[in-house]
mmCIF file of C-alpha atoms in Angstrom:
data_model
loop_
_atom_site.group_PDB
_atom_site.id
_atom_site.type_symbol
_atom_site.label_atom_id
_atom_site.label_comp_id
_atom_site.label_asym_id
_atom_site.label_seq_id
_atom_site.Cartn_x
_atom_site.Cartn_y
_atom_site.Cartn_z
ATOM 1 C CA VAL A 103 -117.509 -143.494 18.689
ATOM 2 C CA PRO A 104 -118.013 -146.803 20.575
ATOM 3 C CA ILE A 105 -118.567 -144.858 23.809
ATOM 4 C CA ILE A 106 -121.239 -142.735 22.175
ATOM 5 C CA LEU A 107 -122.936 -145.675 20.447
ATOM 6 C CA PHE A 108 -122.878 -148.286 23.225
ATOM 7 C CA VAL A 109 -122.596 -146.387 26.543
ATOM 8 C CA ASP A 110 -124.682 -143.237 26.438
ATOM 9 C CA ARG A 111 -125.754 -140.689 23.840
ATOM 10 C CA SER A 112 -126.234 -137.736 26.161
ATOM 11 C CA LEU A 113 -124.554 -134.440 25.315
ATOM 12 C CA SER A 114 -122.250 -134.580 28.337
ATOM 13 C CA VAL A 115 -120.914 -137.993 27.297
ATOM 14 C CA VAL A 116 -120.392 -136.837 23.713
ATOM 15 C CA LEU A 117 -118.412 -133.781 24.826
ATOM 16 C CA THR A 118 -116.389 -135.774 27.366
ATOM 17 C CA ALA A 119 -115.501 -138.422 24.791
ATOM 18 C CA TRP A 120 -114.556 -135.746 22.250
ATOM 19 C CA ALA A 121 -112.290 -133.888 24.709
ATOM 20 C CA GLY A 122 -110.830 -137.094 26.094
ATOM 21 C CA SER A 123 -109.842 -138.319 22.638
ATOM 22 C CA TYR A 124 -107.722 -135.196 22.150
ATOM 23 C CA VAL A 125 -106.074 -135.642 25.560
ATOM 24 C CA VAL A 126 -105.187 -139.254 24.735
ATOM 25 C CA ALA A 127 -103.823 -138.213 21.329
ATOM 26 C CA ALA A 128 -101.709 -135.463 22.890
ATOM 27 C CA GLY A 129 -100.223 -137.932 25.385
ATOM 28 C CA PHE A 130 -99.417 -140.416 22.639
ATOM 29 C CA ILE A 131 -97.735 -137.728 20.511
ATOM 30 C CA THR A 132 -95.666 -136.523 23.477
ATOM 31 C CA ILE A 133 -94.373 -140.027 24.133
ATOM 32 C CA ALA A 134 -93.673 -140.630 20.428
ATOM 33 C CA LEU A 135 -91.650 -137.423 20.160
ATOM 34 C CA LYS A 136 -89.264 -138.293 23.014
ATOM 35 C CA ARG A 137 -87.002 -140.326 20.752
ATOM 36 C CA TYR A 138 -86.356 -137.225 18.644
ATOM 37 C CA MET A 139 -85.355 -135.071 21.603
ATOM 38 C CA ALA A 140 -81.664 -134.350 22.145
ATOM 39 C CA PRO A 141 -79.708 -131.844 24.238
ATOM 40 C CA PHE A 142 -78.744 -128.594 22.530
ATOM 41 C CA PRO A 143 -75.083 -128.037 21.618
ATOM 42 C CA ARG A 144 -73.245 -125.920 24.188
ATOM 43 C CA ASP A 145 -72.891 -122.976 21.839
ATOM 44 C CA THR A 146 -76.657 -122.743 21.220
ATOM 45 C CA ASP A 147 -78.126 -119.312 21.920
ATOM 46 C CA SER A 148 -81.223 -120.497 23.774
ATOM 47 C CA ARG A 149 -82.683 -116.999 24.088
ATOM 48 C CA ALA A 150 -82.440 -116.329 20.362
ATOM 49 C CA LEU A 151 -83.860 -119.763 19.619
ATOM 50 C CA ALA A 152 -86.748 -119.214 22.031
ATOM 51 C CA LYS A 153 -87.453 -115.796 20.519
ATOM 52 C CA GLU A 154 -87.460 -117.261 17.022
ATOM 53 C CA GLN A 155 -89.893 -119.987 18.060
ATOM 54 C CA VAL A 156 -92.196 -117.544 19.855
ATOM 55 C CA VAL A 157 -92.340 -115.231 16.839
ATOM 56 C CA PHE A 158 -92.899 -118.066 14.378
ATOM 57 C CA GLY A 159 -95.417 -119.788 16.648
ATOM 58 C CA SER A 160 -97.343 -116.580 17.281
ATOM 59 C CA GLN A 161 -97.654 -115.886 13.576
ATOM 60 C CA ALA A 162 -98.665 -119.470 12.867
ATOM 61 C CA GLY A 163 -101.214 -119.314 15.687
ATOM 62 C CA LEU A 164 -102.656 -116.073 14.330
ATOM 63 C CA SER A 165 -102.899 -117.634 10.887
ATOM 64 C CA THR A 166 -104.741 -120.656 12.302
ATOM 65 C CA MET A 167 -107.120 -118.434 14.267
ATOM 66 C CA LEU A 168 -107.943 -116.332 11.202
ATOM 67 C CA GLN A 169 -108.472 -119.481 9.146
ATOM 68 C CA TYR A 170 -110.925 -120.751 11.752
ATOM 69 C CA LEU A 171 -112.687 -117.386 11.725
ATOM 70 C CA ASP A 172 -112.819 -117.572 7.946
ATOM 71 C CA PHE A 173 -114.466 -121.008 8.106
ATOM 72 C CA ARG A 174 -117.039 -119.785 10.639
ATOM 73 C CA THR A 175 -117.865 -116.276 9.379
ATOM 74 C CA GLY A 176 -120.929 -117.431 7.475
ATOM 75 C CA VAL A 177 -121.989 -119.619 10.412
ATOM 76 C CA PHE A 178 -121.839 -116.708 12.862
ATOM 77 C CA LEU A 179 -123.812 -114.402 10.578
ATOM 78 C CA VAL A 180 -126.475 -117.012 9.859
ATOM 79 C CA MET A 181 -126.881 -117.615 13.590
ATOM 80 C CA PHE A 182 -127.049 -113.898 14.375
ATOM 81 C CA MET A 183 -129.381 -112.909 11.531
ATOM 82 C CA LEU A 184 -131.587 -115.994 10.988
ATOM 83 C CA GLY A 185 -131.418 -117.978 14.209
ATOM 84 C CA SER A 186 -130.518 -121.492 15.325
ATOM 85 C CA ALA A 187 -133.015 -123.348 13.110
ATOM 86 C CA ALA A 188 -131.475 -121.866 9.960
ATOM 87 C CA LEU A 189 -128.010 -122.526 11.347
ATOM 88 C CA GLY A 190 -128.809 -126.224 11.708
ATOM 89 C CA ILE A 191 -129.658 -126.478 8.014
ATOM 90 C CA TYR A 192 -126.661 -124.376 6.965
ATOM 91 C CA SER A 193 -124.322 -126.504 9.080
ATOM 92 C CA VAL A 194 -125.212 -129.552 6.989
ATOM 93 C CA GLY A 195 -123.544 -128.041 3.927
ATOM 94 C CA ILE A 196 -120.526 -126.859 5.919
ATOM 95 C CA ALA A 197 -120.036 -130.307 7.459
ATOM 96 C CA ILE A 198 -120.170 -132.071 4.084
ATOM 97 C CA GLY A 199 -117.775 -129.552 2.548
ATOM 98 C CA GLU A 200 -115.237 -129.944 5.351
ATOM 99 C CA PHE A 201 -115.502 -133.721 5.016
ATOM 100 C CA ILE A 202 -114.572 -133.489 1.325
ATOM 101 C CA TRP A 203 -111.468 -131.504 2.290
ATOM 102 C CA GLN A 204 -110.086 -134.571 4.034
ATOM 103 C CA LEU A 205 -109.181 -135.946 0.610
ATOM 104 C CA SER A 206 -106.671 -133.164 -0.023
ATOM 105 C CA SER A 207 -105.367 -133.109 3.553
ATOM 106 C CA ALA A 208 -104.533 -136.808 3.464
ATOM 107 C CA MET A 209 -102.509 -136.262 0.304
ATOM 108 C CA ILE A 210 -100.686 -133.093 1.387
ATOM 109 C CA ASN A 211 -99.489 -134.309 4.802
ATOM 110 C CA PRO A 212 -96.998 -136.854 3.355
ATOM 111 C CA SER A 213 -95.609 -134.094 1.107
ATOM 112 C CA LEU A 214 -94.716 -131.680 3.905
ATOM 113 C CA MET A 215 -91.104 -132.848 4.106
ATOM 114 C CA ALA A 216 -90.508 -131.942 0.460
ATOM 115 C CA ILE A 217 -92.478 -128.697 0.702
ATOM 116 C CA GLY A 218 -90.427 -127.577 3.706
ATOM 117 C CA GLY A 219 -87.091 -128.949 2.488
ATOM 118 C CA ASN A 220 -83.911 -127.168 1.441
ATOM 119 C CA ASP A 221 -84.546 -127.501 -2.292
ATOM 120 C CA PHE A 222 -86.715 -124.484 -3.168
ATOM 121 C CA ALA A 223 -87.410 -125.541 -6.756
ATOM 122 C CA ARG A 224 -88.419 -129.017 -5.596
ATOM 123 C CA ALA A 225 -90.684 -127.534 -2.905
ATOM 124 C CA ALA A 226 -92.467 -125.333 -5.449
ATOM 125 C CA GLU A 227 -92.838 -128.264 -7.826
ATOM 126 C CA VAL A 228 -94.318 -130.521 -5.136
ATOM 127 C CA THR A 229 -96.660 -127.748 -3.996
ATOM 128 C CA ALA A 230 -97.965 -127.284 -7.530
ATOM 129 C CA LYS A 231 -98.363 -131.041 -7.922
ATOM 130 C CA CYS A 232 -100.343 -131.250 -4.674
ATOM 131 C CA MET A 233 -102.592 -128.457 -5.907
ATOM 132 C CA ARG A 234 -103.275 -130.237 -9.187
ATOM 133 C CA HIS A 235 -104.028 -133.540 -7.480
ATOM 134 C CA SER A 236 -106.230 -131.831 -4.886
ATOM 135 C CA LEU A 237 -108.172 -130.137 -7.648
ATOM 136 C CA VAL A 238 -108.843 -133.429 -9.430
ATOM 137 C CA LEU A 239 -109.721 -135.447 -6.323
ATOM 138 C CA VAL A 240 -111.955 -132.859 -4.691
ATOM 139 C CA PHE A 241 -113.612 -131.926 -7.978
ATOM 140 C CA LEU A 242 -114.573 -135.556 -8.586
ATOM 141 C CA ALA A 243 -115.859 -135.837 -5.015
ATOM 142 C CA ALA A 244 -117.808 -132.594 -5.466
ATOM 143 C CA VAL A 245 -119.450 -133.939 -8.625
ATOM 144 C CA CYS A 246 -120.551 -137.057 -6.739
ATOM 145 C CA VAL A 247 -121.908 -134.941 -3.871
ATOM 146 C CA ALA A 248 -123.774 -132.665 -6.283
ATOM 147 C CA LEU A 249 -125.434 -135.661 -7.920
ATOM 148 C CA LEU A 250 -126.337 -137.438 -4.675
ATOM 149 C CA ALA A 251 -126.947 -134.626 -2.184
ATOM 150 C CA ARG A 252 -130.708 -134.300 -2.786
ATOM 151 C CA GLU A 253 -131.242 -137.976 -1.935
ATOM 152 C CA VAL A 254 -128.550 -138.533 0.700
ATOM 153 C CA VAL A 255 -128.952 -135.419 2.881
ATOM 154 C CA PRO A 256 -132.623 -136.074 3.799
ATOM 155 C CA LEU A 257 -131.798 -139.748 4.343
ATOM 156 C CA ILE A 258 -129.000 -138.969 6.836
ATOM 157 C CA TYR A 259 -130.262 -135.813 8.526
ATOM 158 C CA GLY A 260 -134.007 -136.166 8.052
ATOM 159 C CA PRO A 261 -136.584 -134.435 5.810
ATOM 160 C CA ALA A 262 -136.405 -131.242 7.874
ATOM 161 C CA PHE A 263 -132.840 -130.715 6.612
ATOM 162 C CA SER A 264 -133.583 -131.323 2.922
ATOM 163 C CA TYR A 265 -132.676 -127.750 2.004
ATOM 164 C CA GLY A 266 -129.190 -128.504 3.299
ATOM 165 C CA ALA A 267 -128.604 -130.304 -0.017
ATOM 166 C CA ILE A 268 -129.063 -127.026 -1.903
ATOM 167 C CA ILE A 269 -126.695 -125.305 0.520
ATOM 168 C CA THR A 270 -124.143 -128.044 -0.034
ATOM 169 C CA ILE A 271 -124.290 -127.710 -3.818
ATOM 170 C CA ALA A 272 -123.887 -123.918 -3.610
ATOM 171 C CA LEU A 273 -120.786 -124.357 -1.442
ATOM 172 C CA LEU A 274 -119.060 -126.839 -3.749
ATOM 173 C CA PRO A 275 -117.227 -124.381 -6.085
ATOM 174 C CA GLY A 276 -115.581 -122.714 -3.111
ATOM 175 C CA ILE A 277 -114.848 -126.078 -1.500
ATOM 176 C CA VAL A 278 -113.024 -127.207 -4.635
ATOM 177 C CA ALA A 279 -111.022 -123.974 -4.849
ATOM 178 C CA TYR A 280 -110.095 -123.905 -1.158
ATOM 179 C CA SER A 281 -108.995 -127.548 -1.181
ATOM 180 C CA MET A 282 -105.727 -126.349 -2.748
ATOM 181 C CA MET A 283 -105.013 -123.843 0.015
ATOM 182 C CA PRO A 284 -103.326 -126.255 2.486
ATOM 183 C CA ALA A 285 -100.504 -126.905 0.012
ATOM 184 C CA LEU A 286 -100.029 -123.180 -0.526
ATOM 185 C CA ALA A 287 -100.165 -122.470 3.207
ATOM 186 C CA ALA A 288 -97.505 -125.130 3.856
ATOM 187 C CA PHE A 289 -95.277 -123.601 1.175
ATOM 188 C CA PHE A 290 -95.647 -120.070 2.543
ATOM 189 C CA SER A 291 -95.100 -121.129 6.164
ATOM 190 C CA GLN A 292 -92.479 -123.855 5.908
ATOM 191 C CA GLN A 293 -90.579 -123.057 2.733
ATOM 192 C CA LEU A 294 -90.692 -119.261 2.848
ATOM 193 C CA GLY A 295 -90.638 -119.225 6.660
ATOM 194 C CA ARG A 296 -93.493 -116.710 6.696
ATOM 195 C CA PRO A 297 -96.457 -118.209 8.558
ATOM 196 C CA ARG A 298 -98.166 -114.813 8.564
ATOM 197 C CA VAL A 299 -98.757 -114.948 4.801
ATOM 198 C CA PRO A 300 -101.665 -117.468 4.935
ATOM 199 C CA SER A 301 -103.370 -115.208 7.478
ATOM 200 C CA TYR A 302 -103.636 -112.474 4.843
ATOM 201 C CA PHE A 303 -105.652 -114.727 2.558
ATOM 202 C CA SER A 304 -107.807 -116.020 5.407
ATOM 203 C CA ALA A 305 -108.556 -112.437 6.430
ATOM 204 C CA LEU A 306 -109.421 -111.554 2.830
ATOM 205 C CA SER A 307 -111.794 -114.500 2.606
ATOM 206 C CA ALA A 308 -113.451 -113.674 5.945
ATOM 207 C CA VAL A 309 -114.022 -110.033 4.955
ATOM 208 C CA VAL A 310 -115.432 -110.931 1.531
ATOM 209 C CA CYS A 311 -117.723 -113.525 3.107
ATOM 210 C CA ALA A 312 -118.917 -111.155 5.829
ATOM 211 C CA VAL A 313 -119.663 -108.267 3.455
ATOM 212 C CA ILE A 314 -121.514 -110.325 0.850
ATOM 213 C CA THR A 315 -123.444 -112.302 3.475
ATOM 214 C CA ALA A 316 -124.488 -109.217 5.436
ATOM 215 C CA LEU A 317 -125.747 -107.510 2.262
ATOM 216 C CA THR A 318 -127.596 -110.453 0.736
ATOM 217 C CA LEU A 319 -128.691 -112.730 3.598
ATOM 218 C CA PRO A 320 -131.780 -110.716 4.700
ATOM 219 C CA ARG A 321 -133.202 -110.738 1.166
ATOM 220 C CA TYR A 322 -132.208 -114.122 -0.252
ATOM 221 C CA GLY A 323 -131.846 -116.303 2.835
ATOM 222 C CA LEU A 324 -129.497 -119.220 3.413
ATOM 223 C CA ILE A 325 -128.533 -119.654 -0.221
ATOM 224 C CA ALA A 326 -126.961 -116.181 -0.100
ATOM 225 C CA ALA A 327 -124.690 -117.219 2.774
ATOM 226 C CA ALA A 328 -123.620 -120.352 0.905
ATOM 227 C CA ILE A 329 -122.842 -118.433 -2.282
ATOM 228 C CA ALA A 330 -120.989 -115.749 -0.298
ATOM 229 C CA THR A 331 -118.863 -118.413 1.369
ATOM 230 C CA SER A 332 -118.136 -120.076 -1.959
ATOM 231 C CA VAL A 333 -117.152 -116.744 -3.537
ATOM 232 C CA SER A 334 -114.914 -115.814 -0.591
ATOM 233 C CA TYR A 335 -113.089 -119.160 -0.663
ATOM 234 C CA SER A 336 -112.517 -118.813 -4.392
ATOM 235 C CA ALA A 337 -111.260 -115.236 -4.027
ATOM 236 C CA ALA A 338 -108.783 -116.262 -1.315
ATOM 237 C CA PHE A 339 -107.456 -119.121 -3.428
ATOM 238 C CA ILE A 340 -107.040 -116.932 -6.519
ATOM 239 C CA ALA A 341 -105.098 -114.346 -4.502
ATOM 240 C CA ALA A 342 -102.899 -117.038 -2.920
ATOM 241 C CA ALA A 343 -102.269 -118.732 -6.272
ATOM 242 C CA ILE A 344 -101.224 -115.434 -7.863
ATOM 243 C CA TYR A 345 -98.790 -114.816 -5.015
ATOM 244 C CA PHE A 346 -97.433 -118.346 -5.319
ATOM 245 C CA THR A 347 -96.713 -117.918 -9.030
ATOM 246 C CA LYS A 348 -94.935 -114.653 -8.223
ATOM 247 C CA VAL A 349 -92.611 -116.020 -5.534
ATOM 248 C CA SER A 350 -91.983 -119.389 -7.191
ATOM 249 C CA GLY A 351 -91.504 -118.131 -10.722
ATOM 250 C CA MET A 352 -94.048 -120.668 -11.982
ATOM 251 C CA SER A 353 -96.875 -119.898 -14.361
ATOM 252 C CA ALA A 354 -100.217 -121.673 -14.324
ATOM 253 C CA GLY A 355 -99.032 -124.242 -16.880
ATOM 254 C CA ASP A 356 -95.511 -124.792 -15.541
ATOM 255 C CA ARG A 357 -94.446 -127.915 -13.671
ATOM 256 C CA LYS A 358 -91.080 -126.650 -12.425
ATOM 257 C CA SER A 359 -89.994 -123.509 -10.612
ATOM 258 C CA THR A 360 -87.695 -121.100 -12.425
ATOM 259 C CA ARG A 361 -86.155 -119.910 -9.137
ATOM 260 C CA LEU A 362 -83.217 -121.649 -7.524
ATOM 261 C CA ASN A 363 -83.761 -120.758 -3.895
ATOM 262 C CA SER A 364 -85.893 -118.707 -1.574
ATOM 263 C CA SER A 365 -83.222 -116.076 -0.953
ATOM 264 C CA HIS A 366 -84.440 -114.174 -4.017
ATOM 265 C CA ILE A 367 -87.967 -113.770 -2.669
ATOM 266 C CA THR A 368 -89.274 -110.440 -1.440
ATOM 267 C CA ILE A 369 -92.654 -109.625 -0.013
#
């Protein structure tokens, strides 16, 4: 940010600063992780371990890619069907929605050790607790955004982007619903050891968004894309929540899992 503000605001400088920040972060993380590195025991089957990591990593990578596609399905269709000017307005709502998600992410990250730990019942309980807290925090933030968007969006982005406030408000129900997905994704990947499971819900959301947007965007415009995105996020969360209650043995009102460990789970 200081480079962009005080050195130069050209696009090349912005992109260089953005890429460079990730390179610096990667170097810092690599150095920080060295203290946790230790030689493998002599009886370690390195080939089996490598195979396990490749399989797990590939599934996790696929899940991340599908999640990204899910987040950008509406963006791609708006760009293709309405052009770059409409995309600029639509991107305002997407940016605000993704900013609100930071509230839930900041809360879930410290809980990952419990969610991925050996105690299955505890992991399910913490996951449910994270979902409840995410719902409250993001809902309150969404209410504030809904009340202030019409005044704040034109002030920040300019009068030409005023309609972005309407797009933002239409996206809020889906933003609130999807804010609980990171906790579920962590539970499915780290506790169940099945990183492919979140990809199913991301794919469902992307398909729902694409179908509804393609059918309604030409007639109703940008608001149709926002509503389609909100509906798709909500549908993905509902499907993931139903699956979570099935594998954890928890109902919507429960606070503790009725299962003792993950060995009983089938998919």
